[in-house]
Amino acid sequence: PEPEPEPGVACISNSDCIDPDKPICDLETGLCVAPEPEPEPGVACISDIDCIDPNKPICDLETGLCVASE
């Protein structure tokens, strides 16, 4: 059997979402959702050459942020 869908407010745009805790319309699900948490501050990168901080010289391709070497 299909799992029950989570209860939620259907939407087609953010203006349909009146709940202050879920003001964003997720177009993939068609439901109002809470905003994504802010990403941790970091230096965005696409390769190690973008990382000029000697403490974080490696570009983590999964996160797109400069990280400390292992």
Tab-separated table of C-alpha atoms in Angstrom, residues 2-24:
chain	number	residue	atom	x	y	z
A	2	GLU	CA	1.097	3.549	-0.703
A	3	PRO	CA	2.244	5.458	2.387
A	4	GLU	CA	-0.135	8.211	3.412
A	5	PRO	CA	1.134	11.571	2.204
A	6	GLU	CA	2.213	13.897	4.996
A	7	PRO	CA	-0.492	16.392	5.796
A	8	GLY	CA	0.386	19.702	4.268
A	9	VAL	CA	-0.952	22.735	2.496
A	10	ALA	CA	-1.053	22.326	-1.268
A	11	CYS	CA	0.368	25.259	-3.195
A	12	ILE	CA	1.489	26.451	-6.581
A	13	SER	CA	3.367	29.543	-5.367
A	14	ASN	CA	4.679	31.061	-2.134
A	15	SER	CA	1.610	33.310	-1.955
A	16	ASP	CA	-0.519	30.203	-1.268
A	17	CYS	CA	1.448	29.522	1.934
A	18	ILE	CA	-0.074	31.488	4.805
A	19	ASP	CA	1.542	29.515	7.669
A	20	PRO	CA	4.426	31.695	8.937
A	21	ASP	CA	6.384	28.518	9.795
A	22	LYS	CA	6.035	27.153	6.249
A	23	PRO	CA	6.088	30.145	3.900
A	24	ILE	CA	7.818	28.472	0.949
